[in-house]
């Protein structure tokens, strides 16, 4: 028989390498192994392919040992990684780097370091009745015999003999933590020969119970659930378009329960897990121990335990996580739910692979043979178009559940308020009155402002000077709590200036306003009200965040001021007024998605008002009251927004009528960058003609001292994306070899947002 080789993927931006498989080492594709790379370095690698083809290399190294008793990747995960690497134009190694928790893939400069980095599972004592006490009657008799002399021991022995078999491990052993006793009592039982005790890896016991306690669906919800079920054969993906409070989550739970009961796994993706504690609690109330919450705030140890637990599992798991949960091993994946599918945080933008989690969910599900439910009150135009084109199933829920009614949305014209002298401290009279009414009857208020800090910049009234970051091309934001000027791009801070360094004027004016300034203004307008602020500056830890949310939930605070953070996933029952302090910067941005985004954000903010019986009020302050987006928001007219936006996107072949790829070029040398970008764009134009745009400078074109230019490529639907990627790979190869420009870094963002 010919010799066996393994192609191994390493967590590097490199292709897979071939290693020889020593006789006697049993390997499967997807296994994790320790392999040597370079002179001494030891990495964790993934066995990608086993074959008998003699590699070209002179010396072929041998695979080291296998790291886990199960493969780290199942078959559909491997196909998923391959798709990612191809579509997002990166290597399998880069996917590996991102997809696996760090402790799962130890590495080291030598064997000892590797061993030190390896994951060692937490263990705990498991105990069982000794062989000679296996007979239940014998134990019962023994208990009677010793009961008088040692009542506690008899009781414990009885408890062990009668312990619920479903809560034991596979070997029939009982985890000690589930018994009410201490180590000394266990040691005594063991010494007396009643029981055996083994130290074993701690495993999560999953309850086998499938009697989930779900509320009954309303008639409207039932109709939608039936649509989703009955379209399953025709459409693997279903878009559930339902307004906030219509019960989308209840419908998810209905399908989750079905899937779990049938032994399948479910992946529930949420935009930002830190902001969804309410949803996780709700899921845990119903699905209990089936729930695994997975996100970047977990410790490396916990993430690794979760990963390995799932790799061992044979179904019945509910994973709730942010986009990174897509990479967990789910061996019987049958349902993927993407909540708030329009949310832009599904896109990973900062590091390769720059993947879109929602799109990936659809691909992963099709590879695993699972179904997908995409849910949103304001679907992305991409998903909406797919539904219209018949690619996705589509259902709609247009009424809130129960008595709760949609809020009344009022546009408050800031210009007019100023003219009439009805504006105080960033608040128009309409908003002040609505807040006063709400607070007067013990209700709560949420205020949304999409900038944090006190003011985005300070300007000299004499010469117009503004204070800028020395490393980035932006103005510094003033923060009142820390009394510092801060760069929101690189974190640079400086003292608040007292006078203008250019003309020595002391009259520096704060321009614009952020959440801090609103918090201060509220305190002046409503001195009795208790105000809290939720933004990146106040929620530096999960516990700080939880405290702010809990205080507002319990009514300990009356007014919550915040950024986007307050718009997501909350269900506060006492909020009757929501104020948007300035909608102008949402609707007037030059981005082709700005109308869609503004509609989504404002609708979502508005959805926080009046989630119970009383009708809520939303006041949107703007000086662009005639802007069509605001009209659609007020009327809740998603269809009109979609019609108008899709027509425009079609006219300019923007997504969903095309795919956009963004090339970002960076260098500390501005001249070099300019020349190199011009060259790269010219080479691209030779291949793609007028589909190439740029190079152009992004709004902030210098960050941390590095200059940035961008080139965009637009590939219309119907054109071959894979052919485009092929040409691009050639070009990137050429750029990497180029004598003059190879020091410029180029990153690619496929389906940029
Ligand atoms: P969405 O996810 O669409 O915003 P939710 O599922 O959160 O809507 O429902 C809004 C509120 O109505 C929640 O408090 C939820 O518990 C309640 N609710 C929705 N449907 C039902 C139902 N069928 N039975 C009981 N309560 C429901
Ligand atoms: Zn000046
Ligand atoms: Zn900076």
XYZ file of C-alpha atoms and ligand atoms in Angstrom:
782
model
C 0.000 0.000 0.000
C 1.302 3.466 -0.833
C 2.130 5.963 1.851
C -0.496 8.274 3.318
C -0.149 12.071 3.270
C -2.201 14.809 4.857
C -2.707 18.354 3.582
C -2.735 20.460 6.706
C -4.194 23.953 7.092
C -2.213 26.147 9.499
C -3.429 29.428 11.045
C -1.284 31.482 8.656
C -1.965 33.393 5.463
C -0.449 30.437 3.555
C -1.719 27.540 1.470
C -2.108 24.075 3.023
C 1.110 22.061 3.457
C 1.572 18.340 2.924
C 2.830 16.194 5.777
C 3.332 12.476 5.885
C 1.141 10.401 8.166
C 3.160 7.994 10.310
C 1.979 4.400 10.343
C -0.380 3.733 13.210
C -1.673 7.297 13.496
C -5.333 7.251 12.674
C -6.550 10.478 11.153
C -9.818 11.749 9.777
C -10.386 14.881 7.745
C -11.249 17.714 10.134
C -8.964 16.422 12.904
C -6.709 18.828 14.748
C -3.065 17.778 14.914
C 0.186 19.228 16.229
C 2.646 19.821 13.414
C 6.058 21.352 13.142
C 6.435 24.318 10.843
C 9.738 26.055 10.213
C 12.723 25.010 12.262
C 11.048 24.343 15.565
C 7.729 26.071 15.714
C 4.747 23.868 16.547
C 1.269 24.765 15.371
C -2.147 23.273 15.558
C -3.201 22.334 12.060
C -6.376 20.933 10.564
C -6.232 17.799 8.437
C -7.868 19.005 5.260
C -7.284 16.150 2.879
C -5.820 12.654 3.152
C -4.254 11.239 0.000
C -1.501 9.083 -1.488
C 0.097 11.674 -3.775
C 3.808 12.042 -3.120
C 4.388 15.805 -2.416
C 6.948 17.764 -4.441
C 8.943 19.013 -1.486
C 12.344 17.427 -0.812
C 11.762 16.672 2.817
C 8.273 15.971 4.002
C 7.754 16.316 7.728
C 5.579 13.908 9.661
C 2.342 14.858 11.366
C 2.631 14.996 15.159
C -0.066 13.753 17.479
C -3.808 14.159 17.185
C -5.185 16.678 19.674
C -8.805 15.724 20.320
C -10.829 12.563 20.306
C -13.307 14.052 17.838
C -12.632 16.056 14.652
C -12.643 19.805 15.293
C -14.516 20.421 12.080
C -17.360 18.402 10.678
C -17.810 17.944 6.940
C -20.126 20.873 6.347
C -17.891 23.196 8.352
C -14.995 22.285 6.079
C -17.031 23.068 2.980
C -18.115 26.305 4.677
C -14.501 27.393 5.278
C -13.659 26.636 1.667
C -16.535 28.763 0.496
C -15.484 31.646 2.775
C -11.890 31.594 1.602
C -12.978 31.578 -2.022
C -15.725 34.185 -1.776
C -13.985 36.646 0.526
C -10.628 36.134 -1.147
C -8.500 34.968 1.742
C -6.697 31.750 2.685
C -8.088 28.844 4.696
C -5.435 29.719 7.256
C -6.947 33.158 7.730
C -10.353 31.577 8.191
C -8.857 29.228 10.762
C -7.219 32.101 12.619
C -10.563 33.795 12.999
C -12.891 30.835 13.375
C -11.324 28.803 16.178
C -11.019 30.024 19.776
C -7.388 30.567 20.691
C -7.089 27.748 23.220
C -8.432 25.231 20.711
C -5.450 25.921 18.473
C -2.381 26.117 20.743
C 1.023 26.872 19.295
C 4.492 27.312 20.636
C 8.095 28.050 19.733
C 8.888 24.509 20.937
C 7.233 21.395 22.337
C 7.207 22.662 25.932
C 5.601 25.942 24.988
C 3.002 24.112 22.921
C 2.135 21.857 25.836
C 1.817 24.912 28.060
C -0.593 26.568 25.649
C -2.786 23.505 25.288
C -6.278 23.524 26.654
C -6.660 21.469 29.783
C -10.259 20.800 30.563
C -11.553 21.499 34.025
C -12.187 18.264 35.864
C -14.410 17.340 38.755
C -15.174 14.216 40.770
C -17.765 11.797 39.420
C -18.909 8.972 41.630
C -20.731 5.660 41.317
C -21.709 2.776 43.601
C -18.928 0.228 43.960
C -19.435 -3.064 42.151
C -20.356 -5.070 45.256
C -23.070 -2.490 46.041
C -24.611 -2.504 42.586
C -27.670 -4.340 43.888
C -30.399 -1.899 44.951
C -31.865 -4.184 47.613
C -28.502 -4.758 49.163
C -27.936 -1.011 49.408
C -31.376 -0.470 50.905
C -30.701 -3.096 53.551
C -27.323 -1.592 54.312
C -28.869 1.848 54.721
C -31.334 0.458 57.262
C -28.518 -1.253 59.105
C -26.386 1.877 59.504
C -29.150 4.463 59.757
C -29.135 4.758 63.532
C -25.426 4.953 63.927
C -24.700 7.098 60.844
C -27.909 8.761 59.650
C -26.197 11.237 57.328
C -24.186 8.521 55.627
C -27.278 6.361 55.102
C -29.141 9.277 53.636
C -26.359 10.087 51.199
C -25.971 6.486 50.144
C -29.680 6.321 49.447
C -29.510 9.514 47.454
C -26.732 8.091 45.327
C -28.525 4.783 44.761
C -31.715 6.538 43.675
C -30.107 9.329 41.691
C -31.958 10.286 38.490
C -30.313 8.254 35.689
C -30.888 11.081 33.183
C -28.585 13.365 35.119
C -25.708 10.901 35.218
C -22.903 10.912 32.674
C -22.507 8.306 29.915
C -20.852 5.920 32.364
C -23.735 6.195 34.787
C -21.683 8.297 37.189
C -22.945 11.226 39.225
C -21.198 14.613 39.200
C -20.442 15.414 42.830
C -21.673 18.997 42.514
C -25.211 17.651 42.085
C -25.164 15.998 45.519
C -25.660 17.914 48.708
C -22.541 16.846 50.525
C -18.927 17.794 51.073
C -15.649 16.228 50.032
C -15.099 14.656 53.475
C -18.382 12.744 53.332
C -17.553 11.440 49.874
C -14.091 10.390 51.008
C -15.634 8.494 53.915
C -18.069 6.616 51.680
C -15.247 5.717 49.386
C -13.039 4.561 52.259
C -15.823 2.346 53.507
C -15.944 0.760 50.030
C -19.452 1.909 49.071
C -18.505 4.038 46.115
C -15.811 4.723 43.541
C -14.721 8.256 42.656
C -13.109 9.332 39.395
C -11.801 12.737 38.423
C -13.300 13.448 35.009
C -13.567 16.255 32.512
C -16.434 18.474 33.411
C -19.283 18.162 30.922
C -22.453 20.140 30.660
C -25.414 17.898 31.268
C -28.166 18.630 28.824
C -31.654 17.937 29.962
C -33.340 15.494 27.602
C -36.702 17.050 28.330
C -38.521 18.320 25.251
C -41.691 19.531 26.941
C -40.887 23.190 26.318
C -43.313 25.604 27.807
C -44.347 27.970 25.023
C -47.170 30.485 24.908
C -49.827 29.811 22.335
C -49.401 31.737 19.107
C -51.998 34.351 18.214
C -54.049 33.804 15.059
C -51.871 36.140 13.007
C -48.743 34.438 14.308
C -50.175 30.990 13.588
C -50.908 31.988 10.020
C -47.283 33.080 9.568
C -45.927 29.945 11.228
C -47.973 27.878 8.802
C -46.645 29.875 5.856
C -43.112 29.260 7.044
C -43.735 25.532 7.496
C -45.522 25.010 4.243
C -43.019 26.936 2.139
C -40.155 24.857 3.540
C -39.938 22.566 0.519
C -39.844 25.380 -1.959
C -37.761 27.886 -0.007
C -34.968 26.999 2.370
C -34.774 30.644 3.408
C -37.762 32.540 4.756
C -37.905 36.262 5.423
C -40.139 37.098 8.382
C -40.995 40.770 8.077
C -42.814 41.801 11.225
C -43.056 45.087 13.056
C -41.493 45.455 16.481
C -43.625 43.725 19.084
C -45.501 41.560 16.576
C -44.062 38.397 18.087
C -41.235 37.416 15.745
C -39.333 36.069 18.720
C -42.319 33.922 19.708
C -42.373 32.483 16.210
C -38.648 31.736 16.353
C -39.233 29.908 19.628
C -41.989 27.857 18.057
C -39.615 26.588 15.364
C -36.680 26.263 17.739
C -38.760 23.998 20.007
C -39.777 21.841 17.044
C -36.205 21.456 15.873
C -34.780 20.671 19.318
C -37.514 18.137 19.980
C -36.533 16.366 16.765
C -32.923 16.189 17.955
C -31.652 18.956 15.680
C -29.360 21.849 16.512
C -30.382 25.482 16.190
C -28.216 28.525 15.652
C -29.812 31.823 16.661
C -27.742 34.752 15.444
C -28.160 38.170 17.009
C -26.407 41.384 16.005
C -24.442 42.182 19.141
C -24.729 39.712 21.918
C -23.770 42.116 24.678
C -26.891 44.058 23.814
C -29.231 41.093 23.890
C -29.212 39.928 27.488
C -33.004 40.213 27.546
C -33.329 37.837 24.598
C -30.942 35.282 26.091
C -32.853 35.299 29.366
C -36.074 34.784 27.472
C -34.609 31.810 25.603
C -33.160 30.333 28.784
C -36.529 30.503 30.507
C -37.939 28.224 27.824
C -35.007 26.111 26.664
C -32.998 25.975 29.898
C -29.822 23.959 29.723
C -30.005 23.611 25.940
C -28.823 27.187 25.526
C -25.193 28.007 24.836
C -24.502 31.728 24.625
C -21.386 32.436 22.611
C -19.658 35.757 22.127
C -16.386 37.598 22.349
C -16.954 38.706 25.943
C -16.595 35.119 27.198
C -13.214 34.078 28.552
C -10.989 32.036 26.234
C -11.527 29.036 28.502
C -15.303 29.245 28.309
C -15.269 29.668 24.555
C -13.065 26.635 24.219
C -15.250 24.555 26.525
C -18.283 25.551 24.495
C -16.557 24.678 21.264
C -15.463 21.256 22.432
C -18.783 20.512 24.054
C -20.534 21.149 20.759
C -17.954 19.133 18.822
C -18.880 16.150 21.019
C -22.610 16.728 20.892
C -24.978 14.682 18.831
C -27.786 17.208 18.596
C -30.389 19.137 20.535
C -28.298 22.267 21.058
C -29.426 25.873 20.894
C -26.544 28.265 20.280
C -27.223 31.994 20.636
C -24.426 34.145 19.424
C -23.071 37.027 17.444
C -21.644 36.362 13.979
C -18.646 34.435 15.342
C -21.041 31.666 16.463
C -21.302 30.671 12.786
C -18.012 28.856 13.261
C -19.078 26.576 16.081
C -19.380 22.874 15.298
C -23.041 21.989 15.127
C -23.266 18.407 14.072
C -26.984 18.284 13.450
C -27.675 21.831 12.348
C -31.258 22.019 11.126
C -32.349 25.588 11.721
C -30.601 28.940 11.564
C -32.439 32.067 12.721
C -30.957 35.467 11.971
C -32.646 38.075 14.158
C -32.565 41.737 13.041
C -31.096 40.463 9.805
C -30.641 44.010 8.447
C -28.218 44.989 11.190
C -24.881 46.190 9.889
C -22.976 44.589 12.748
C -23.374 41.227 10.984
C -20.614 42.433 8.723
C -17.068 41.997 9.920
C -15.266 44.993 8.481
C -11.984 45.298 10.302
C -10.067 42.063 9.646
C -9.998 39.326 7.014
C -12.139 37.532 6.153
C -14.504 40.510 5.961
C -17.582 38.377 5.933
C -21.269 39.239 6.107
C -22.700 36.990 8.831
C -26.225 36.922 7.428
C -25.060 35.855 3.987
C -22.778 33.284 5.572
C -25.666 31.910 7.608
C -27.562 31.231 4.404
C -24.574 29.460 2.857
C -23.771 27.457 5.976
C -27.379 26.346 6.265
C -27.506 25.186 2.670
C -24.287 23.189 3.164
C -25.685 21.590 6.316
C -29.138 21.057 4.853
C -30.713 23.391 7.401
C -33.483 25.943 7.031
C -33.136 29.658 7.610
C -35.485 32.244 9.072
C -34.398 35.842 8.599
C -36.341 38.176 10.855
C -36.615 41.960 10.866
C -39.011 44.842 11.254
C -37.088 46.615 8.499
C -35.477 43.990 6.240
C -32.307 44.790 4.364
C -33.080 45.642 0.758
C -30.921 42.660 -0.226
C -33.182 40.202 1.583
C -36.337 42.029 0.577
C -35.294 41.886 -3.076
C -34.524 38.171 -2.751
C -38.039 37.674 -1.426
C -39.507 39.688 -4.295
C -37.494 37.738 -6.833
C -38.929 34.522 -5.432
C -35.650 33.278 -3.982
C -36.840 33.523 -0.384
C -40.179 32.773 1.184
C -41.808 35.852 2.681
C -44.339 36.551 5.431
C -45.491 39.649 7.096
C -46.810 40.548 10.535
C -48.275 44.019 10.643
C -49.842 44.223 14.060
C -48.381 44.257 17.494
C -49.249 41.369 19.778
C -52.085 41.903 22.241
C -53.261 45.333 23.312
C -50.039 47.107 22.555
C -50.334 49.673 19.764
C -47.697 51.207 17.481
C -46.450 54.618 18.610
C -47.472 57.977 17.195
C -44.514 59.608 15.452
C -44.258 63.404 15.415
C -41.774 65.353 13.309
C -40.634 68.439 15.152
C -39.168 71.155 12.931
C -36.087 72.535 14.613
C -35.844 75.645 12.385
C -39.390 76.620 13.145
C -38.847 76.083 16.870
C -35.805 78.328 16.805
C -37.726 81.076 14.970
C -40.532 80.940 17.469
C -38.201 80.884 20.423
C -39.478 77.426 21.324
C -36.141 75.671 21.514
C -34.238 75.297 24.758
C -30.926 73.589 25.142
C -31.236 71.281 22.076
C -34.861 70.439 22.888
C -37.852 71.663 20.892
C -41.004 72.483 22.795
C -42.844 69.399 21.472
C -40.273 67.071 22.929
C -40.120 68.959 26.232
C -43.906 68.786 26.578
C -44.080 65.116 25.718
C -41.356 64.374 28.246
C -43.070 66.442 30.930
C -46.363 64.600 30.396
C -44.677 61.207 30.533
C -42.599 61.928 33.618
C -45.677 63.460 35.260
C -47.489 60.142 35.178
C -44.496 58.032 36.170
C -43.562 56.860 32.713
C -40.108 56.685 31.210
C -38.306 58.449 28.387
C -35.542 57.370 26.016
C -33.461 59.909 24.125
C -31.393 58.974 21.115
C -28.358 60.833 19.845
C -25.947 59.054 17.533
C -22.792 60.725 18.812
C -21.098 60.129 22.094
C -19.062 62.652 24.030
C -19.964 66.238 24.820
C -19.317 68.032 21.550
C -17.800 66.645 18.345
C -15.510 69.668 18.080
C -14.669 73.066 19.525
C -14.180 75.943 17.174
C -12.486 79.307 17.565
C -15.005 82.060 17.012
C -12.219 84.357 15.777
C -10.437 82.382 13.049
C -12.384 79.126 12.754
C -9.562 76.954 14.117
C -10.592 73.505 15.347
C -8.549 71.094 17.390
C -7.573 68.021 15.382
C -5.906 64.697 16.107
C -2.200 64.778 15.264
C -2.397 61.171 13.981
C -5.768 61.102 12.242
C -7.567 63.460 9.935
C -10.478 64.224 12.308
C -11.471 66.765 14.916
C -11.184 65.786 18.553
C -14.355 65.230 20.541
C -14.701 66.947 23.857
C -15.613 64.689 26.795
C -16.958 66.443 29.842
C -16.730 63.554 32.327
C -13.026 63.093 31.739
C -12.480 66.736 30.776
C -10.340 65.675 27.815
C -10.355 66.043 24.059
C -10.472 62.561 22.541
C -9.899 61.047 19.104
C -12.608 58.479 18.340
C -10.355 56.791 15.781
C -7.109 56.186 17.652
C -7.888 57.032 21.282
C -5.458 59.978 21.420
C -6.383 62.460 24.163
C -5.369 66.046 24.939
C -6.241 68.838 27.355
C -9.263 70.948 26.573
C -7.858 74.136 25.003
C -8.511 77.435 26.783
C -7.599 79.692 23.934
C -6.963 79.449 20.212
C -3.291 78.741 19.450
C -3.648 80.560 16.122
C -5.172 83.893 17.063
C -5.166 83.661 20.849
C -8.875 84.316 21.052
C -10.322 82.796 24.229
C -13.798 82.413 22.757
C -13.868 78.731 21.813
C -17.335 77.480 20.941
C -18.536 73.921 21.437
C -20.091 72.854 18.124
C -22.653 70.105 17.721
C -23.611 67.845 20.580
C -23.148 64.309 21.828
C -24.829 62.169 24.471
C -22.944 63.787 27.363
C -24.217 67.212 26.469
C -27.773 65.886 26.182
C -27.491 64.267 29.576
C -26.443 67.611 31.014
C -29.226 69.478 29.210
C -31.820 67.025 30.532
C -30.591 67.570 34.060
C -31.159 71.299 33.620
C -34.597 70.929 32.018
C -35.875 68.256 34.406
C -33.912 68.612 37.627
C -36.103 66.096 39.466
C -35.737 63.316 36.913
C -33.153 60.584 37.356
C -31.057 60.392 34.198
C -28.682 57.708 32.973
C -26.553 57.492 29.873
C -25.816 54.386 27.818
C -22.980 54.613 25.308
C -19.526 53.219 24.785
C -18.103 55.496 27.492
C -20.483 54.396 30.248
C -20.642 50.689 29.387
C -16.960 49.890 29.560
C -17.735 46.499 31.108
C -20.586 44.065 30.791
C -21.505 44.668 34.426
C -21.604 48.452 33.996
C -23.831 47.948 30.977
C -26.091 45.498 32.826
C -26.461 47.879 35.749
C -27.608 50.762 33.551
C -30.102 48.519 31.776
C -31.369 46.976 35.005
C -31.839 50.350 36.678
C -33.892 51.555 33.769
C -35.873 48.324 33.630
C -36.751 48.521 37.314
C -37.686 52.186 37.152
C -34.737 53.366 39.250
C -33.987 55.826 36.441
C -36.543 57.840 34.491
C -34.659 58.957 31.413
C -32.134 57.008 29.406
C -29.920 58.937 26.992
C -27.910 56.892 24.535
C -26.418 56.081 21.178
C -27.397 53.181 18.849
C -26.966 50.998 21.915
C -30.396 51.902 23.213
C -32.100 50.946 19.967
C -31.392 47.244 20.053
C -33.380 44.391 21.450
C -34.910 46.114 24.438
C -38.364 45.625 25.723
C -38.918 48.248 28.410
C -42.546 48.286 29.330
C -42.762 51.751 30.887
C -41.244 53.796 28.082
C -43.908 56.028 26.613
C -41.795 58.725 24.967
C -38.823 58.355 22.673
C -36.987 61.431 21.445
C -34.588 61.614 18.506
C -32.529 64.741 19.086
C -31.261 65.255 15.598
C -32.280 63.151 12.616
C -30.452 65.389 10.124
C -27.090 63.680 10.190
C -28.809 60.315 9.645
C -30.685 61.320 6.525
C -28.115 63.626 4.971
C -25.103 61.371 4.633
C -23.739 60.846 1.112
C -23.654 57.028 1.347
C -26.023 55.289 -1.094
C -27.404 53.276 1.811
C -28.157 56.294 3.977
C -31.910 56.354 3.339
C -32.279 52.659 4.046
C -30.150 52.961 7.185
C -31.964 56.052 8.447
C -35.303 54.347 7.918
C -34.153 51.244 9.778
C -32.611 53.127 12.651
C -35.487 55.545 13.183
C -38.074 52.773 12.934
C -36.112 50.747 15.426
C -35.769 53.660 17.840
C -39.472 54.386 17.514
C -40.249 50.732 18.269
C -38.966 51.215 21.820
C -41.977 53.394 22.674
C -45.215 52.098 24.157
C -44.640 48.357 24.097
C -47.577 47.849 26.458
C -51.152 49.119 26.559
C -50.589 52.870 26.368
C -49.819 54.418 23.024
C -46.272 55.703 22.867
C -45.072 58.982 21.395
C -41.958 59.454 19.330
C -40.647 62.961 18.671
C -38.119 63.287 15.859
C -36.304 66.639 15.817
C -35.121 67.689 12.383
C -34.583 70.662 10.122
C -35.360 68.468 7.105
C -38.980 67.702 7.912
C -39.797 67.392 4.200
C -37.255 64.631 3.610
C -39.039 61.590 2.112
C -37.365 59.151 4.532
C -38.997 60.891 7.478
C -42.383 60.649 5.790
C -41.951 56.899 5.332
C -40.907 56.532 8.958
C -43.923 58.480 10.225
C -46.319 56.410 8.131
C -44.456 53.161 8.839
C -44.391 52.690 5.086
C -41.570 50.219 4.484
C -42.872 49.359 1.019
C -42.681 52.946 -0.200
C -39.127 53.211 1.105
C -38.179 49.945 -0.584
C -39.826 50.890 -3.892
C -38.104 54.219 -4.084
C -34.717 52.994 -2.929
C -34.711 49.904 -5.128
C -35.573 52.027 -8.170
C -32.614 54.247 -7.407
C -30.265 51.348 -6.762
C -31.376 49.791 -10.011
C -30.734 52.986 -11.952
C -27.164 53.197 -10.663
C -26.677 49.426 -10.369
C -25.944 49.451 -6.712
C -26.622 46.416 -4.487
C -28.808 44.384 -4.582
C -28.331 44.781 -8.349
C -24.584 44.397 -8.101
C -21.774 43.390 -5.784
C -19.330 45.987 -4.506
C -15.748 45.165 -3.679
C -13.760 47.760 -1.812
C -9.971 47.830 -2.019
C -8.382 49.803 0.785
C -4.769 50.794 0.275
C -2.651 51.998 3.166
C 0.797 53.449 3.621
C 2.582 55.829 5.950
C 4.042 57.489 2.846
C 1.369 59.714 1.300
C 3.147 60.231 -2.038
C 3.918 56.568 -2.481
C 0.345 55.686 -1.646
C -0.985 58.139 -4.199
C 1.233 56.791 -6.972
C 0.676 53.147 -6.039
C -3.097 53.551 -5.900
C -3.150 55.253 -9.284
C -1.130 52.395 -10.730
C -3.351 49.746 -9.147
C -6.524 51.467 -10.306
C -5.120 51.724 -13.833
C -4.291 48.007 -13.861
C -7.796 47.269 -12.632
C -9.304 49.435 -15.355
C -7.446 47.409 -17.965
C -9.424 44.390 -16.793
C -12.695 45.862 -15.557
C -13.050 49.139 -17.460
C -15.637 51.547 -16.154
C -16.573 49.240 -13.302
C -13.648 50.698 -11.370
C -14.110 53.840 -9.243
C -11.329 55.784 -7.589
C -8.906 56.001 -6.008
C -10.691 58.321 -3.598
C -9.900 59.379 -0.053
C -12.384 58.125 2.576
C -13.951 60.730 4.909
C -11.178 60.075 7.409
C -8.140 59.543 5.226
C -5.439 59.302 7.863
C -5.657 57.117 10.976
C -2.789 56.509 13.409
C -0.419 58.209 11.036
C -1.276 55.918 8.114
C -2.774 57.337 4.905
C -5.722 55.639 3.262
C -7.101 55.556 -0.275
C -9.884 53.460 -1.696
C -10.768 51.882 -4.998
C -14.179 50.403 -5.609
C -15.150 47.696 -8.060
C -18.743 47.164 -9.056
C -19.796 43.834 -10.565
C -23.357 43.886 -11.890
C -25.624 40.908 -11.260
C -25.323 38.382 -14.026
C -21.568 38.939 -14.396
C -19.331 36.197 -13.115
C -18.033 37.007 -9.663
C -15.708 34.039 -9.660
C -14.100 35.201 -12.910
C -13.648 38.647 -11.350
C -11.995 37.114 -8.308
C -9.650 35.163 -10.536
C -8.518 38.329 -12.329
C -8.176 40.122 -9.015
C -6.003 37.392 -7.568
C -3.629 37.807 -10.490
C -3.549 41.567 -9.961
C -2.943 41.288 -6.241
C -0.122 38.862 -6.924
C 1.393 41.388 -9.309
C 1.067 44.203 -6.748
C 2.705 42.093 -4.039
C 5.726 41.559 -6.327
C 5.947 45.161 -7.522
C 9.344 46.663 -6.776
C 8.038 50.073 -5.782
C 4.560 49.420 -4.424
C 4.872 46.164 -2.550
C 5.095 48.003 0.784
C 1.541 49.288 0.333
C -0.953 47.070 2.118
C -4.122 46.246 0.231
C -7.162 44.833 1.950
C -10.252 43.588 0.163
C -13.780 43.918 1.363
C -16.193 41.852 -0.706
C -19.787 43.101 -0.427
C -18.628 46.182 1.423
C -21.204 48.086 3.440
P -40.796 40.984 18.219
O -39.714 39.961 18.362
O -41.493 40.902 16.882
O -40.390 42.381 18.571
P -41.852 39.742 20.579
O -41.800 38.297 20.247
O -40.782 40.284 21.447
O -41.941 40.604 19.244
O -43.277 40.050 21.213
C -43.594 41.279 21.826
C -44.196 41.046 23.188
O -45.432 40.364 23.060
C -43.329 40.196 24.073
O -43.395 40.668 25.389
C -43.927 38.815 23.950
O -43.705 38.024 25.101
C -45.396 39.124 23.737
N -46.019 38.096 22.902
C -45.903 38.002 21.560
N -46.590 36.951 21.084
C -47.144 36.338 22.159
C -47.984 35.192 22.324
N -48.376 34.450 21.293
N -48.363 34.884 23.582
C -47.956 35.625 24.638
N -47.185 36.723 24.541
C -46.772 37.083 23.325
Zn -8.520 81.456 16.414
Zn -6.487 59.903 16.198
